[in-house]
Coordinates of C-alpha atoms and ligand atoms in Angstrom, one line a residue:
M1 CA 27.8 53.8 129.9
H2 CA 30.4 51.7 131.7
G3 CA 30.8 52.1 135.5
E4 CA 34.6 51.5 135.3
D5 CA 34.9 54.4 132.8
N6 CA 34.2 56.8 135.7
G7 CA 36.7 55.1 138.0
R8 CA 33.7 53.5 139.8
D9 CA 33.7 49.9 141.1
K10 CA 31.4 47.6 139.1
E11 CA 31.3 44.9 141.9
T12 CA 30.0 47.4 144.4
G13 CA 27.6 49.2 142.2
G14 CA 29.8 52.3 141.8
R15 CA 30.7 52.6 145.5
V16 CA 34.4 53.0 146.0
T17 CA 35.5 50.6 148.6
R18 CA 38.6 50.9 150.8
R19 CA 40.1 48.0 148.9
S20 CA 39.5 49.5 145.4
F21 CA 40.7 52.9 146.6
L22 CA 43.9 51.5 148.0
S23 CA 44.6 49.5 144.8
Q24 CA 44.2 52.6 142.7
I25 CA 46.4 54.6 145.0
G26 CA 49.0 51.8 145.0
A27 CA 49.2 51.7 141.3
A28 CA 49.5 55.4 141.0
G29 CA 52.2 55.4 143.7
V30 CA 54.3 52.9 141.9
A31 CA 54.1 55.0 138.7
V32 CA 55.2 58.1 140.5
T33 CA 58.1 56.6 142.4
A34 CA 59.4 54.3 139.7
A35 CA 59.6 56.8 136.9
P36 CA 62.8 58.8 136.7
L37 CA 62.3 62.5 136.8
A38 CA 62.9 64.0 133.4
A39 CA 66.0 66.2 132.9
R40 CA 68.4 67.6 130.4
A41 CA 72.1 68.3 130.8
Q42 CA 75.0 69.9 129.1
I43 CA 78.6 69.5 130.2
N44 CA 80.9 72.2 129.1
G45 CA 78.4 73.1 126.4
T46 CA 77.9 69.5 125.0
P47 CA 74.6 67.6 125.6
A48 CA 75.1 64.8 128.1
Q49 CA 74.2 61.5 126.5
A50 CA 72.5 60.1 129.5
S51 CA 70.0 62.9 130.1
T52 CA 66.8 61.2 131.1
G53 CA 63.6 62.2 129.2
A54 CA 65.6 64.5 126.9
A55 CA 63.0 64.1 124.2
E56 CA 60.1 64.8 126.5
R57 CA 58.7 68.1 127.6
I58 CA 59.8 68.7 131.2
E59 CA 57.0 70.0 133.3
N60 CA 58.0 73.0 135.4
A61 CA 61.7 72.4 134.5
M62 CA 64.1 74.7 136.2
P63 CA 67.6 75.6 134.8
I64 CA 70.6 75.3 137.0
T65 CA 74.3 75.7 136.5
L66 CA 76.8 73.7 138.6
S67 CA 80.5 73.0 138.5
V68 CA 80.8 69.2 138.7
N69 CA 84.3 67.8 139.0
G70 CA 85.7 71.0 137.5
K71 CA 83.3 71.0 134.5
T72 CA 80.5 73.5 134.0
V73 CA 77.2 71.7 133.9
R74 CA 73.9 73.2 132.8
L75 CA 70.9 71.2 133.8
E76 CA 67.2 71.5 133.3
V77 CA 65.6 69.5 136.0
D78 CA 62.3 68.7 137.5
P79 CA 62.5 70.8 140.8
R80 CA 61.9 67.6 142.8
T81 CA 65.2 66.0 141.5
T82 CA 67.6 65.3 144.3
L83 CA 71.3 66.1 143.8
L84 CA 72.0 62.4 144.0
D85 CA 69.5 61.6 141.1
G86 CA 70.8 64.6 139.1
L87 CA 74.4 63.2 139.4
R88 CA 73.5 59.6 138.7
E89 CA 70.5 59.7 136.3
T90 CA 71.2 62.9 134.4
L91 CA 75.0 63.1 134.4
S92 CA 75.7 59.3 134.6
L93 CA 78.1 59.8 137.5
T94 CA 77.2 56.5 139.0
G95 CA 80.1 56.3 141.3
T96 CA 78.0 58.0 143.9
K97 CA 75.7 55.3 145.3
K98 CA 72.1 55.3 146.4
G99 CA 71.8 53.2 149.5
C100 CA 68.9 54.3 151.7
D101 CA 67.8 57.5 149.9
H102 CA 66.9 58.8 153.4
G103 CA 70.1 60.2 154.8
Q104 CA 70.9 57.2 156.9
C105 CA 73.8 55.4 155.2
G106 CA 76.2 57.9 153.7
A107 CA 76.6 56.0 150.4
C108 CA 75.6 59.1 148.5
T109 CA 78.3 61.4 150.1
V110 CA 79.7 64.1 147.8
H111 CA 81.5 67.4 148.5
V112 CA 79.7 70.7 147.9
N113 CA 82.1 73.6 148.0
G114 CA 84.5 71.4 149.9
R115 CA 82.2 70.1 152.5
R116 CA 80.7 66.6 152.6
I117 CA 76.9 66.2 152.4
N118 CA 74.4 63.4 151.8
S119 CA 73.3 64.1 148.2
C120 CA 70.1 62.2 148.7
L121 CA 68.9 64.9 151.2
T122 CA 69.2 67.9 149.0
L123 CA 67.6 69.1 145.8
A124 CA 69.7 69.8 142.8
I125 CA 68.1 73.2 142.3
M126 CA 69.4 74.3 145.7
H127 CA 73.0 74.2 144.3
E128 CA 73.1 76.9 141.7
G129 CA 76.7 77.9 141.2
D130 CA 78.0 75.4 143.7
A131 CA 81.2 73.3 143.1
I132 CA 80.4 69.6 143.4
T133 CA 83.0 66.9 143.7
T134 CA 82.1 63.2 143.3
I135 CA 84.3 60.2 143.5
E136 CA 85.0 60.5 139.8
G137 CA 86.6 63.9 140.4
L138 CA 88.9 62.7 143.2
G139 CA 91.3 60.5 141.3
E140 CA 91.4 58.0 138.4
P141 CA 93.1 54.7 137.7
G142 CA 96.9 55.4 137.6
N143 CA 96.4 58.6 139.5
L144 CA 94.5 57.8 142.6
H145 CA 93.9 60.2 145.4
P146 CA 96.0 59.1 148.4
M147 CA 92.8 58.1 150.3
Q148 CA 91.7 55.9 147.4
A149 CA 95.2 54.3 147.3
S150 CA 95.1 53.7 151.0
F151 CA 91.7 52.0 150.8
V152 CA 93.1 49.7 148.2
E153 CA 96.2 49.0 150.3
H154 CA 94.2 48.3 153.4
D155 CA 91.4 46.4 151.8
G156 CA 89.0 49.0 153.1
Y157 CA 86.0 47.4 151.4
Q158 CA 84.4 44.1 150.5
C159 CA 81.4 44.5 148.2
G160 CA 82.4 48.1 147.6
Y161 CA 78.9 49.6 147.6
C162 CA 79.6 52.0 150.5
T163 CA 83.2 52.7 149.4
S164 CA 82.8 55.9 147.4
G165 CA 80.8 57.5 150.2
Q166 CA 83.4 56.3 152.7
I167 CA 86.2 57.8 150.7
M168 CA 84.4 61.1 150.1
S169 CA 83.7 61.3 153.9
A170 CA 87.3 60.3 154.7
V171 CA 88.8 63.0 152.4
A172 CA 86.5 65.7 153.9
L173 CA 87.5 64.5 157.4
L174 CA 91.1 65.4 156.7
K175 CA 90.1 69.1 156.8
E176 CA 87.8 68.7 159.9
P177 CA 88.8 68.9 163.5
C178 CA 89.4 65.3 164.5
G179 CA 91.4 63.9 167.3
P180 CA 94.3 61.4 166.7
S181 CA 92.7 58.2 167.9
D182 CA 90.9 55.5 166.0
A183 CA 87.9 56.3 168.1
D184 CA 88.0 59.9 166.9
V185 CA 88.0 58.7 163.3
K186 CA 85.1 56.3 164.0
E187 CA 83.1 59.1 165.5
L188 CA 83.5 61.3 162.5
M189 CA 82.9 58.5 160.1
S190 CA 79.8 57.3 161.9
G191 CA 77.4 58.6 159.2
N192 CA 78.9 56.1 156.7
I193 CA 77.5 52.6 157.2
C194 CA 79.2 49.5 155.9
R195 CA 77.0 46.5 155.7
C196 CA 80.1 44.3 155.1
G197 CA 81.7 45.5 158.3
A198 CA 85.0 46.6 156.8
Y199 CA 85.3 49.2 159.5
P200 CA 88.7 48.2 161.0
N201 CA 90.3 48.4 157.5
I202 CA 88.6 51.6 156.7
V203 CA 89.9 53.2 159.9
A204 CA 93.4 51.9 159.2
A205 CA 93.3 53.3 155.7
I206 CA 92.2 56.8 157.0
Q207 CA 94.8 56.8 159.8
Q208 CA 97.6 56.0 157.3
V209 CA 96.7 59.0 155.2
R210 CA 96.4 61.2 158.2
Q211 CA 99.8 60.1 159.6
R212 CA 101.5 60.6 156.2
A213 CA 99.9 64.1 155.9
Ligands
FES301 FE1 71.9 59.1 151.0 FE2 71.8 56.7 152.2 S1 71.6 57.2 150.1 S2 72.4 58.6 153.0
FES302 FE1 80.1 46.3 151.4 FE2 80.9 48.5 152.8 S1 82.1 47.2 151.6 S2 78.9 47.8 152.3

């Protein structure tokens, strides 16, 4: 009988050392965090091509129905799936970005029933029946939302990674109580971080839309 077959450490005569324990935990941790959670999706009744793990059995899968950018979406997801991962990994709506995955950067901002939220901080299964809007549902080339057009006009981005979250927040801000000054806009946009420091242009873009409205 081999010692390693029982998960015991040969070098220490079967004793599990702190080092061997941590290396096992570390390997397991990587497997858990790196593997996408399995999910299936249908959009307006048609299977979504990018469903992850569609051929696999989904342990403890839960069905949910959402409206995403005006389309009815039926999902079967692992209950641990965040709304962000559901949108990106299951529905291939990759315009919504994952920055920190901890509610600190705003890159994952979407609208739920008209209000902005960080989609990395909420589980998909909590949104049964909700109306979700992502950057893909705001406008499209040739028919941009005024906020998207204003960001383009004012160069409100550099690398662009934060931009969809900035724009989703900025559009939501239009319906929120906000004073007229640049400082007021900065305060309400403070949950959206831009590592490139495009803040002056972002504020200018938002102020132009507010003034035109
Ligand atoms: Fe959600 Fe950073 S990815 S707040
Ligand atoms: Fe690069 Fe904002 S444009 S992070």
